Amino acid sequence: MRIAEIFYSIQGEGRLAGVPSAFVRTSGCNLRCAWCDTPYTSWRPTGREWSVEAVVEAVRAYPTRHAVITGGEPLIARDIEALASRLKDLCFHVTIETAATLFKPVACDLLSISPKLANSTPWKRQRGRFANMHEGRRLNLEVIQRFVEAYDYQLKFVVEDESDLGEVEALLERLHGIQRERVLLMAQARTRRELRERGPLIAELCRRHGYAYSPRLQIDLYGNRRGT
């Protein structure tokens, strides 16, 4: 499987924010988000081929029992099911971070689902070269529904401003059995400055509408750089 990086840091987002974790970042993505903060896994994918056992040994070298498989889009990675199962067999708590555009029966303890809102579509980037492809793929409600019915999950939305809330609400109305406390909003931010500017607004939206606020500790603490 093609891996962009394996590193040890703290989880920056979601319910497990702050937990020291080993991260396996796969390379390759079936979307092209306009604000992607890991373009080296999507717009310009980099990395090298690893065997499942080599990845597992790298993860085991870190002083943690929490493993996060992320991307890019990890569910398109070859051997993703074998990797997740192997880590579970070794008693790791496994989080998989996905846009949930396709379904695979992966073994994990937490499925971190990040459906992409319209603010992600790259209408202006590279003259809109990937916009129609992205727009057609960014949401798959059937897949999201299958995941939330089968896994412990969180739904994590990247929000720019209050205008995105209507889209979030409409999407949740089309899904069944969503627990509101599992829905998190986080600021669209690739720099500390953007996070400082947008974070308080998004936190206020969470307070008013009953969602949870997700920090982005990796940006706040380290800036937007690899290995964090």
CSV table of C-alpha atoms in Angstrom, one decimal:
chain,number,residue,atom,x,y,z
A,1,MET,CA,0.0,0.0,0.0
A,2,ARG,CA,1.2,3.5,-0.8
A,3,ILE,CA,2.0,5.5,2.4
A,4,ALA,CA,2.7,9.2,2.5
A,5,GLU,CA,4.0,9.2,6.1
A,6,ILE,CA,3.9,7.4,9.4
A,7,PHE,CA,4.4,9.5,12.5
A,8,TYR,CA,3.7,9.9,16.2
A,9,SER,CA,1.8,12.9,17.5
A,10,ILE,CA,-1.4,13.8,19.3
A,11,GLN,CA,-4.8,13.5,17.8
A,12,GLY,CA,-5.8,17.0,16.8
A,13,GLU,CA,-9.5,16.6,16.0
A,14,GLY,CA,-12.7,15.0,17.2
A,15,ARG,CA,-13.7,13.1,20.3
A,16,LEU,CA,-10.1,11.9,21.0
A,17,ALA,CA,-8.4,15.2,20.6
A,18,GLY,CA,-5.3,15.3,22.7
A,19,VAL,CA,-4.6,11.6,22.8
A,20,PRO,CA,-1.1,10.5,21.7
A,21,SER,CA,-1.4,8.4,18.6
A,22,ALA,CA,0.5,6.7,15.9
A,23,PHE,CA,-0.7,8.0,12.5
A,24,VAL,CA,-0.6,6.1,9.2
A,25,ARG,CA,-1.3,8.5,6.3
A,26,THR,CA,-2.1,6.7,3.1
A,27,SER,CA,-1.5,8.5,-0.2
A,28,GLY,CA,-4.2,8.9,-2.8
A,29,CYS,CA,-7.7,10.4,-2.7
A,30,ASN,CA,-10.8,10.2,-4.9
A,31,LEU,CA,-11.7,13.8,-4.1
A,32,ARG,CA,-10.0,17.2,-4.6
A,33,CYS,CA,-11.1,19.5,-1.8
A,34,ALA,CA,-10.4,23.1,-2.5
A,35,TRP,CA,-9.0,23.7,1.0
A,36,CYS,CA,-7.2,20.3,1.4
A,37,ASP,CA,-4.5,20.6,4.1
A,38,THR,CA,-2.6,17.5,2.9
A,39,PRO,CA,-2.2,18.1,-0.9
A,40,TYR,CA,0.7,15.7,-0.9
A,41,THR,CA,-1.9,12.9,-0.6
A,42,SER,CA,-4.5,14.2,-3.1
A,43,TRP,CA,-3.6,17.0,-5.5
A,44,ARG,CA,0.0,15.8,-5.8
A,45,PRO,CA,0.1,12.4,-4.1
A,46,THR,CA,3.5,11.3,-2.9
A,47,GLY,CA,4.8,8.3,-0.9
A,48,ARG,CA,6.2,4.8,-1.3
A,49,GLU,CA,4.9,1.3,-1.2
A,50,TRP,CA,4.9,-0.5,2.2
A,51,SER,CA,3.8,-4.0,3.2
A,52,VAL,CA,1.2,-4.4,5.9
A,53,GLU,CA,3.7,-5.9,8.3
A,54,ALA,CA,6.2,-3.0,7.7
A,55,VAL,CA,3.5,-0.5,8.6
A,56,VAL,CA,2.5,-2.5,11.6
A,57,GLU,CA,6.1,-2.7,12.9
A,58,ALA,CA,6.5,1.1,12.4
A,59,VAL,CA,3.3,1.7,14.4
A,60,ARG,CA,4.4,-0.7,17.2
A,61,ALA,CA,7.6,1.3,17.7
A,62,TYR,CA,5.7,4.2,19.2
A,63,PRO,CA,4.6,4.4,22.9
A,64,THR,CA,0.9,4.3,22.3
A,65,ARG,CA,-2.0,1.9,21.8
A,66,HIS,CA,-3.9,4.4,19.7
A,67,ALA,CA,-3.5,4.1,15.9
A,68,VAL,CA,-5.1,6.5,13.4
A,69,ILE,CA,-5.4,5.5,9.7
A,70,THR,CA,-6.0,8.6,7.6
A,71,GLY,CA,-5.2,10.1,4.2
A,72,GLY,CA,-5.9,11.1,1.6
A,73,GLU,CA,-8.7,8.6,1.5
A,74,PRO,CA,-7.6,5.5,3.3
A,75,LEU,CA,-10.5,3.4,2.1
A,76,ILE,CA,-9.2,3.4,-1.4
A,77,ALA,CA,-5.8,2.1,-0.2
A,78,ARG,CA,-4.9,-1.5,-1.2
A,79,ASP,CA,-4.7,-3.8,1.9
A,80,ILE,CA,-6.6,-1.3,4.1
A,81,GLU,CA,-8.7,-4.1,5.5
A,82,ALA,CA,-5.7,-6.2,6.3
A,83,LEU,CA,-3.9,-3.4,8.0
A,84,ALA,CA,-6.9,-2.4,10.2
A,85,SER,CA,-7.5,-6.1,11.2
A,86,ARG,CA,-3.8,-6.6,12.0
A,87,LEU,CA,-3.7,-3.6,14.3
A,88,LYS,CA,-6.9,-4.7,16.0
A,89,ASP,CA,-5.4,-8.1,16.5
A,90,LEU,CA,-2.6,-6.4,18.4
A,91,CYS,CA,-5.0,-4.6,20.7
A,92,PHE,CA,-4.6,-1.2,19.2
A,93,HIS,CA,-7.5,1.2,19.4
A,94,VAL,CA,-8.0,2.0,15.7
A,95,THR,CA,-9.5,5.2,14.3
A,96,ILE,CA,-10.1,5.4,10.6
A,97,GLU,CA,-10.7,8.9,9.1
A,98,THR,CA,-12.7,8.9,5.9
A,99,ALA,CA,-15.0,11.0,3.7
A,100,ALA,CA,-17.2,7.9,3.5
A,101,THR,CA,-17.7,8.0,-0.3
A,102,LEU,CA,-17.3,4.2,-0.6
A,103,PHE,CA,-17.9,1.3,1.8
A,104,LYS,CA,-15.4,-1.3,3.0
A,105,PRO,CA,-16.0,-3.5,6.1
A,106,VAL,CA,-12.9,-2.4,7.9
A,107,ALA,CA,-12.1,-3.3,11.5
A,108,CYS,CA,-12.0,-0.2,13.8
A,109,ASP,CA,-13.0,1.2,17.1
A,110,LEU,CA,-14.0,4.7,15.8
A,111,LEU,CA,-15.0,5.7,12.3
A,112,SER,CA,-14.3,9.4,11.9
A,113,ILE,CA,-16.6,10.4,9.0
A,114,SER,CA,-16.0,13.7,7.4
A,115,PRO,CA,-18.7,14.3,4.7
A,116,LYS,CA,-17.6,17.0,2.3
A,117,LEU,CA,-19.8,20.1,2.1
A,118,ALA,CA,-20.2,22.3,-1.0
A,119,ASN,CA,-17.5,24.6,0.3
A,120,SER,CA,-15.0,21.9,-0.6
A,121,THR,CA,-15.6,21.9,-4.3
A,122,PRO,CA,-12.7,23.4,-6.3
A,123,TRP,CA,-14.6,25.5,-8.8
A,124,LYS,CA,-11.7,28.0,-9.1
A,125,ARG,CA,-8.6,25.8,-8.4
A,126,GLN,CA,-6.8,24.7,-11.6
A,127,ARG,CA,-9.6,26.4,-13.6
A,128,GLY,CA,-12.1,24.0,-12.1
A,129,ARG,CA,-10.5,21.0,-13.7
A,130,PHE,CA,-11.6,18.6,-10.9
A,131,ALA,CA,-14.7,20.4,-9.8
A,132,ASN,CA,-17.4,18.3,-11.5
A,133,MET,CA,-15.7,15.0,-10.5
A,134,HIS,CA,-15.4,16.2,-6.9
A,135,GLU,CA,-19.0,17.5,-6.8
A,136,GLY,CA,-20.3,14.2,-8.1
A,137,ARG,CA,-18.4,12.1,-5.6
A,138,ARG,CA,-18.3,14.2,-2.4
A,139,LEU,CA,-21.4,12.8,-0.8
A,140,ASN,CA,-22.7,9.2,-0.6
A,141,LEU,CA,-25.5,9.1,1.8
A,142,GLU,CA,-26.0,5.4,1.4
A,143,VAL,CA,-22.4,4.7,2.5
A,144,ILE,CA,-22.6,7.1,5.4
A,145,GLN,CA,-25.8,5.4,6.6
A,146,ARG,CA,-24.2,2.0,6.4
A,147,PHE,CA,-21.2,3.2,8.4
A,148,VAL,CA,-23.2,4.9,11.2
A,149,GLU,CA,-25.4,1.8,11.6
A,150,ALA,CA,-22.4,-0.5,11.9
A,151,TYR,CA,-19.7,1.4,13.8
A,152,ASP,CA,-19.0,3.7,16.7
A,153,TYR,CA,-18.7,6.9,14.7
A,154,GLN,CA,-18.4,10.7,14.7
A,155,LEU,CA,-19.6,13.0,12.0
A,156,LYS,CA,-17.1,15.8,11.5
A,157,PHE,CA,-17.9,18.7,9.2
A,158,VAL,CA,-15.5,21.4,8.0
A,159,VAL,CA,-17.4,24.7,8.2
A,160,GLU,CA,-16.4,28.1,6.9
A,161,ASP,CA,-19.2,30.2,8.2
A,162,GLU,CA,-22.9,30.2,9.2
A,163,SER,CA,-24.1,29.7,5.7
A,164,ASP,CA,-22.8,26.1,5.8
A,165,LEU,CA,-25.2,25.2,8.7
A,166,GLY,CA,-28.2,24.8,6.4
A,167,GLU,CA,-26.4,22.2,4.4
A,168,VAL,CA,-25.3,20.3,7.5
A,169,GLU,CA,-28.9,20.3,8.8
A,170,ALA,CA,-30.3,19.1,5.5
A,171,LEU,CA,-27.8,16.3,5.3
A,172,LEU,CA,-28.6,15.1,8.8
A,173,GLU,CA,-32.3,15.1,8.0
A,174,ARG,CA,-31.7,12.7,5.2
A,175,LEU,CA,-29.8,10.3,7.5
A,176,HIS,CA,-31.5,8.1,10.1
A,177,GLY,CA,-30.7,7.6,13.7
A,178,ILE,CA,-28.0,10.2,14.0
A,179,GLN,CA,-27.1,11.1,17.5
A,180,ARG,CA,-26.6,14.9,17.6
A,181,GLU,CA,-23.8,14.6,20.2
A,182,ARG,CA,-21.7,12.7,17.7
A,183,VAL,CA,-21.9,15.6,15.2
A,184,LEU,CA,-18.9,17.9,15.4
A,185,LEU,CA,-18.1,21.2,13.6
A,186,MET,CA,-14.6,22.4,13.0
A,187,ALA,CA,-13.2,25.5,11.3
A,188,GLN,CA,-11.9,25.4,7.8
A,189,ALA,CA,-8.4,26.6,8.5
A,190,ARG,CA,-5.0,25.8,7.2
A,191,THR,CA,-3.1,28.4,9.2
A,192,ARG,CA,-3.1,29.5,12.9
A,193,ARG,CA,-4.4,32.9,11.7
A,194,GLU,CA,-7.4,31.3,9.9
A,195,LEU,CA,-8.0,29.1,13.0
A,196,ARG,CA,-8.0,32.1,15.3
A,197,GLU,CA,-10.3,34.1,13.1
A,198,ARG,CA,-12.8,31.3,12.4
A,199,GLY,CA,-12.6,29.2,15.5
A,200,PRO,CA,-14.7,31.5,17.8
A,201,LEU,CA,-17.4,31.8,15.2
A,202,ILE,CA,-17.7,28.0,14.7
A,203,ALA,CA,-17.7,27.5,18.5
A,204,GLU,CA,-20.6,30.0,18.8
A,205,LEU,CA,-22.5,28.1,16.1
A,206,CYS,CA,-22.0,24.9,18.0
A,207,ARG,CA,-23.3,26.5,21.2
A,208,ARG,CA,-26.4,27.9,19.5
A,209,HIS,CA,-27.2,24.7,17.5
A,210,GLY,CA,-26.2,22.0,20.0
A,211,TYR,CA,-23.3,20.5,18.1
A,212,ALA,CA,-19.9,19.7,19.5
A,213,TYR,CA,-16.9,21.8,18.6
A,214,SER,CA,-13.8,20.1,17.3
A,215,PRO,CA,-10.4,21.8,17.8
A,216,ARG,CA,-7.6,21.5,15.3
A,217,LEU,CA,-4.7,21.1,17.7
A,218,GLN,CA,-2.3,20.1,15.0
A,219,ILE,CA,-2.6,23.5,13.4
A,220,ASP,CA,-2.9,25.4,16.7
A,221,LEU,CA,0.2,23.8,18.2
A,222,TYR,CA,2.5,23.0,15.2
A,223,GLY,CA,1.1,24.9,12.2
A,224,ASN,CA,0.1,23.1,9.0
A,225,ARG,CA,3.1,20.9,8.4
A,226,ARG,CA,3.8,17.2,7.9
A,227,GLY,CA,4.3,14.8,10.7
A,228,THR,CA,1.8,16.4,13.1
